[in-house]
C-alpha cells in the first residue's frame, strides 16, 4: 500500500511539474523584439526603455539586470518603488505604489516592493504592496490596492486581483475576480529563474 501511495504521489508531482512548465511557457512564449538601441543601460546592467516614464526617479531602485520596456510607467513620485534583479516589466505596464486612507481621512501611499526574477507581461496594472520572487504575471493582469503576492506564483492573463488579496506561494490565480485555479511544484522557482535569465541574455545577444 505504501509503495502504491508513493507511486501516486510521484505521479501527481510529475504532472504538477509538467503543468508548471506549460503555464510558464504559455505566458512567456513570445519574446518582445527590441533592439539595444531602444534602451539605456546602467552600470549595474539595468535596461530602461527610452520611452519609459519614471516619475520620481530618485525613489525608484533597480537592483540589477532589470528590464523596463517601452511605455512602462513607474510612479516613484508617490512612494518608493523597488524592482529586484532579473525582473522584466512588459511594455505599457503601470506600476504604482498602493494607498490607504488613514486617520484624519489622509491618503497615504506605501512603497511597492517587487522581488527578483519576476516576469510581468505587457499592459499590466499593478498597485500591489509586495510581489515576491519567481513570479509570472500574465498580460493585462490587474493587481489591486495592497495585494501581496508570495513567491513562485503565476497570475494568468486578464486576471483581476481584488484589493487586499493575498496570494499564497506556489499557486495559480485566474479570473475576474481572481481565485486560485491551480497549484505549482517547488521547482517553479527554478523554471522562472531560468526563463528570466534567458530573456535578459536574449536581449544582450541582439
mmCIF file of C-alpha atoms in Angstrom:
data_model
loop_
_atom_site.group_PDB
_atom_site.id
_atom_site.type_symbol
_atom_site.label_atom_id
_atom_site.label_comp_id
_atom_site.label_asym_id
_atom_site.label_seq_id
_atom_site.Cartn_x
_atom_site.Cartn_y
_atom_site.Cartn_z
ATOM 1 C CA UNK A 1 0.000 0.000 0.000
ATOM 2 C CA UNK A 2 2.835 2.375 0.875
ATOM 3 C CA UNK A 3 4.508 1.745 -2.475
ATOM 4 C CA UNK A 4 1.215 2.448 -4.238
ATOM 5 C CA UNK A 5 0.785 5.726 -2.364
ATOM 6 C CA UNK A 6 4.369 6.765 -3.125
ATOM 7 C CA UNK A 7 3.872 5.994 -6.808
ATOM 8 C CA UNK A 8 0.650 8.011 -6.829
ATOM 9 C CA UNK A 9 2.397 10.926 -5.118
ATOM 10 C CA UNK A 10 5.273 10.822 -7.604
ATOM 11 C CA UNK A 11 2.794 10.756 -10.483
ATOM 12 C CA UNK A 12 0.979 13.823 -9.124
ATOM 13 C CA UNK A 13 4.297 15.637 -8.609
ATOM 14 C CA UNK A 14 5.335 14.878 -12.182
ATOM 15 C CA UNK A 15 2.000 16.088 -13.545
ATOM 16 C CA UNK A 16 2.263 19.256 -11.472
ATOM 17 C CA UNK A 17 5.779 19.872 -12.840
ATOM 18 C CA UNK A 18 4.538 19.458 -16.412
ATOM 19 C CA UNK A 19 1.648 21.834 -15.718
ATOM 20 C CA UNK A 20 4.024 24.428 -14.272
ATOM 21 C CA UNK A 21 6.284 24.206 -17.312
ATOM 22 C CA UNK A 22 3.274 24.533 -19.604
ATOM 23 C CA UNK A 23 1.965 27.592 -17.723
ATOM 24 C CA UNK A 24 5.298 29.366 -17.703
ATOM 25 C CA UNK A 25 5.825 28.556 -21.381
ATOM 26 C CA UNK A 26 2.372 29.842 -22.330
ATOM 27 C CA UNK A 27 2.915 33.133 -20.511
ATOM 28 C CA UNK A 28 6.339 33.764 -21.983
ATOM 29 C CA UNK A 29 6.105 32.007 -25.329
ATOM 30 C CA UNK A 30 6.670 35.287 -27.109
ATOM 31 C CA UNK A 31 9.770 37.392 -26.677
ATOM 32 C CA UNK A 32 9.190 41.052 -27.386
ATOM 33 C CA UNK A 33 11.514 42.252 -30.105
ATOM 34 C CA UNK A 34 13.510 45.286 -29.093
ATOM 35 C CA UNK A 35 16.949 46.362 -30.138
ATOM 36 C CA UNK A 36 19.521 47.559 -27.641
ATOM 37 C CA UNK A 37 19.229 50.999 -29.226
ATOM 38 C CA UNK A 38 15.773 51.227 -27.615
ATOM 39 C CA UNK A 39 17.291 51.045 -24.126
ATOM 40 C CA UNK A 40 19.560 52.974 -21.827
ATOM 41 C CA UNK A 41 21.812 50.565 -19.908
ATOM 42 C CA UNK A 42 23.126 51.461 -16.455
ATOM 43 C CA UNK A 43 26.395 50.407 -14.837
ATOM 44 C CA UNK A 44 24.614 47.621 -12.933
ATOM 45 C CA UNK A 45 23.127 46.188 -16.124
ATOM 46 C CA UNK A 46 19.621 47.620 -15.829
ATOM 47 C CA UNK A 47 17.933 48.329 -19.161
ATOM 48 C CA UNK A 48 15.371 51.090 -19.295
ATOM 49 C CA UNK A 49 13.479 51.903 -22.478
ATOM 50 C CA UNK A 50 13.903 55.414 -23.790
ATOM 51 C CA UNK A 51 10.098 55.685 -23.943
ATOM 52 C CA UNK A 52 9.515 54.531 -20.350
ATOM 53 C CA UNK A 53 8.223 57.107 -17.865
ATOM 54 C CA UNK A 54 9.977 57.089 -14.490
ATOM 55 C CA UNK A 55 8.202 59.550 -12.210
ATOM 56 C CA UNK A 56 10.284 60.455 -9.171
ATOM 57 C CA UNK A 57 13.358 58.599 -10.459
ATOM 58 C CA UNK A 58 15.256 59.299 -7.235
ATOM 59 C CA UNK A 59 12.884 56.950 -5.388
ATOM 60 C CA UNK A 60 12.988 54.140 -7.955
ATOM 61 C CA UNK A 61 15.510 51.386 -7.240
ATOM 62 C CA UNK A 62 16.510 48.748 -9.787
ATOM 63 C CA UNK A 63 18.628 46.011 -8.217
ATOM 64 C CA UNK A 64 20.470 44.992 -11.394
ATOM 65 C CA UNK A 65 19.842 43.335 -14.776
ATOM 66 C CA UNK A 66 16.275 44.585 -14.647
ATOM 67 C CA UNK A 67 14.422 45.400 -17.869
ATOM 68 C CA UNK A 68 11.865 48.202 -18.095
ATOM 69 C CA UNK A 69 10.226 48.003 -21.528
ATOM 70 C CA UNK A 70 8.756 50.716 -23.710
ATOM 71 C CA UNK A 71 5.850 52.838 -22.468
ATOM 72 C CA UNK A 72 6.145 51.475 -18.917
ATOM 73 C CA UNK A 73 5.236 53.911 -16.128
ATOM 74 C CA UNK A 74 6.836 53.662 -12.678
ATOM 75 C CA UNK A 75 5.289 56.035 -10.114
ATOM 76 C CA UNK A 76 8.176 56.718 -7.790
ATOM 77 C CA UNK A 77 6.745 60.157 -7.165
ATOM 78 C CA UNK A 78 4.095 58.617 -4.919
ATOM 79 C CA UNK A 79 6.358 56.351 -2.829
ATOM 80 C CA UNK A 80 9.454 54.199 -3.226
ATOM 81 C CA UNK A 81 9.430 51.568 -5.993
ATOM 82 C CA UNK A 82 11.939 48.714 -5.793
ATOM 83 C CA UNK A 83 12.470 46.092 -8.522
ATOM 84 C CA UNK A 84 14.670 43.044 -7.894
ATOM 85 C CA UNK A 85 17.333 41.625 -10.174
ATOM 86 C CA UNK A 86 16.441 39.948 -13.476
ATOM 87 C CA UNK A 87 12.935 41.368 -13.276
ATOM 88 C CA UNK A 88 11.202 42.139 -16.569
ATOM 89 C CA UNK A 89 8.394 44.700 -16.889
ATOM 90 C CA UNK A 90 6.474 44.342 -20.150
ATOM 91 C CA UNK A 91 5.544 47.211 -22.439
ATOM 92 C CA UNK A 92 2.685 49.514 -21.460
ATOM 93 C CA UNK A 93 2.525 48.317 -17.849
ATOM 94 C CA UNK A 94 1.935 50.713 -14.962
ATOM 95 C CA UNK A 95 3.411 50.098 -11.505
ATOM 96 C CA UNK A 96 2.073 52.364 -8.788
ATOM 97 C CA UNK A 97 2.556 52.225 -5.006
ATOM 98 C CA UNK A 98 -0.613 51.305 -3.152
ATOM 99 C CA UNK A 99 -2.501 53.754 -0.991
ATOM 100 C CA UNK A 100 -4.779 53.691 2.015
ATOM 101 C CA UNK A 101 -6.883 56.282 3.805
ATOM 102 C CA UNK A 102 -5.562 56.634 7.346
ATOM 103 C CA UNK A 103 -6.665 58.742 10.273
ATOM 104 C CA UNK A 104 -7.990 62.212 9.561
ATOM 105 C CA UNK A 105 -9.011 60.967 6.104
ATOM 106 C CA UNK A 106 -5.457 61.420 4.860
ATOM 107 C CA UNK A 107 -4.443 59.488 1.727
ATOM 108 C CA UNK A 108 -1.101 57.745 2.334
ATOM 109 C CA UNK A 109 0.996 55.871 -0.227
ATOM 110 C CA UNK A 110 3.167 52.904 0.705
ATOM 111 C CA UNK A 111 6.295 51.533 -1.014
ATOM 112 C CA UNK A 112 5.983 48.963 -3.787
ATOM 113 C CA UNK A 113 8.462 46.095 -3.487
ATOM 114 C CA UNK A 114 8.932 43.640 -6.370
ATOM 115 C CA UNK A 115 11.253 40.671 -5.879
ATOM 116 C CA UNK A 116 13.805 39.127 -8.208
ATOM 117 C CA UNK A 117 13.096 37.013 -11.294
ATOM 118 C CA UNK A 118 9.641 38.474 -11.819
ATOM 119 C CA UNK A 119 8.218 38.334 -15.339
ATOM 120 C CA UNK A 120 5.468 40.894 -15.819
ATOM 121 C CA UNK A 121 3.978 40.878 -19.303
ATOM 122 C CA UNK A 122 2.533 43.790 -21.245
ATOM 123 C CA UNK A 123 -0.320 46.120 -20.267
ATOM 124 C CA UNK A 124 -0.449 45.129 -16.589
ATOM 125 C CA UNK A 125 -1.853 47.481 -13.950
ATOM 126 C CA UNK A 126 -0.167 46.954 -10.596
ATOM 127 C CA UNK A 127 -0.903 48.704 -7.309
ATOM 128 C CA UNK A 128 0.270 45.903 -5.018
ATOM 129 C CA UNK A 129 2.204 46.230 -1.771
ATOM 130 C CA UNK A 130 4.593 43.305 -2.281
ATOM 131 C CA UNK A 131 5.313 40.920 -5.138
ATOM 132 C CA UNK A 132 7.652 38.082 -4.213
ATOM 133 C CA UNK A 133 10.330 36.460 -6.341
ATOM 134 C CA UNK A 134 9.922 33.930 -9.178
ATOM 135 C CA UNK A 135 6.504 35.276 -10.139
ATOM 136 C CA UNK A 136 4.906 35.293 -13.597
ATOM 137 C CA UNK A 137 2.219 37.907 -14.263
ATOM 138 C CA UNK A 138 0.264 37.459 -17.481
ATOM 139 C CA UNK A 139 -0.621 40.187 -19.933
ATOM 140 C CA UNK A 140 -3.316 42.711 -18.956
ATOM 141 C CA UNK A 141 -3.498 41.427 -15.383
ATOM 142 C CA UNK A 142 -4.689 43.855 -12.704
ATOM 143 C CA UNK A 143 -3.316 43.696 -9.161
ATOM 144 C CA UNK A 144 -5.452 45.840 -6.907
ATOM 145 C CA UNK A 145 -4.541 48.016 -3.960
ATOM 146 C CA UNK A 146 -2.311 46.464 -1.272
ATOM 147 C CA UNK A 147 -2.186 42.990 -2.844
ATOM 148 C CA UNK A 148 0.527 40.673 -1.565
ATOM 149 C CA UNK A 149 1.842 38.020 -3.951
ATOM 150 C CA UNK A 150 4.088 35.411 -2.364
ATOM 151 C CA UNK A 151 6.992 33.632 -4.074
ATOM 152 C CA UNK A 152 6.645 31.243 -7.033
ATOM 153 C CA UNK A 153 3.161 32.206 -8.213
ATOM 154 C CA UNK A 154 1.528 32.546 -11.606
ATOM 155 C CA UNK A 155 -1.068 35.235 -12.318
ATOM 156 C CA UNK A 156 -2.897 34.334 -15.511
ATOM 157 C CA UNK A 157 -3.536 36.839 -18.309
ATOM 158 C CA UNK A 158 -6.524 39.161 -17.734
ATOM 159 C CA UNK A 159 -6.781 38.131 -14.070
ATOM 160 C CA UNK A 160 -8.123 40.800 -11.733
ATOM 161 C CA UNK A 161 -6.971 40.594 -8.120
ATOM 162 C CA UNK A 162 -9.251 42.460 -5.748
ATOM 163 C CA UNK A 163 -7.845 44.915 -3.234
ATOM 164 C CA UNK A 164 -6.009 43.318 -0.267
ATOM 165 C CA UNK A 165 -5.743 39.910 -1.953
ATOM 166 C CA UNK A 166 -3.006 37.668 -0.535
ATOM 167 C CA UNK A 167 -1.725 35.056 -2.997
ATOM 168 C CA UNK A 168 -0.172 32.014 -1.270
ATOM 169 C CA UNK A 169 3.107 30.545 -2.568
ATOM 170 C CA UNK A 170 3.020 28.031 -5.430
ATOM 171 C CA UNK A 171 -0.479 28.915 -6.609
ATOM 172 C CA UNK A 172 -2.080 29.896 -9.908
ATOM 173 C CA UNK A 173 -4.569 32.764 -9.882
ATOM 174 C CA UNK A 174 -7.031 33.436 -12.684
ATOM 175 C CA UNK A 175 -10.390 35.010 -13.422
ATOM 176 C CA UNK A 176 -12.114 38.269 -12.582
ATOM 177 C CA UNK A 177 -12.270 38.449 -9.663
ATOM 178 C CA UNK A 178 -9.240 36.172 -9.440
ATOM 179 C CA UNK A 179 -9.260 32.970 -7.431
ATOM 180 C CA UNK A 180 -6.929 30.009 -7.013
ATOM 181 C CA UNK A 181 -7.262 27.785 -10.067
ATOM 182 C CA UNK A 182 -4.220 25.561 -9.623
ATOM 183 C CA UNK A 183 -1.096 24.706 -7.663
ATOM 184 C CA UNK A 184 2.560 24.552 -8.651
ATOM 185 C CA UNK A 185 5.554 22.369 -7.697
ATOM 186 C CA UNK A 186 8.567 23.702 -5.758
ATOM 187 C CA UNK A 187 10.580 23.595 -8.996
ATOM 188 C CA UNK A 188 8.598 26.606 -10.286
ATOM 189 C CA UNK A 189 11.265 28.956 -8.912
ATOM 190 C CA UNK A 190 13.926 27.210 -10.988
ATOM 191 C CA UNK A 191 11.806 27.381 -14.156
ATOM 192 C CA UNK A 192 11.048 31.084 -13.785
ATOM 193 C CA UNK A 193 14.640 31.926 -12.873
ATOM 194 C CA UNK A 194 15.904 30.121 -15.972
ATOM 195 C CA UNK A 195 13.455 31.963 -18.222
ATOM 196 C CA UNK A 196 14.240 35.360 -16.670
ATOM 197 C CA UNK A 197 17.945 34.859 -17.320
ATOM 198 C CA UNK A 198 17.261 33.592 -20.847
ATOM 199 C CA UNK A 199 15.150 36.626 -21.670
ATOM 200 C CA UNK A 200 17.804 39.038 -20.410
ATOM 201 C CA UNK A 201 20.572 37.218 -22.286
ATOM 202 C CA UNK A 202 18.438 37.187 -25.453
ATOM 203 C CA UNK A 203 18.324 40.964 -25.477
ATOM 204 C CA UNK A 204 22.040 41.088 -24.772
ATOM 205 C CA UNK A 205 22.770 38.999 -27.859
ATOM 206 C CA UNK A 206 20.764 41.266 -30.175
#
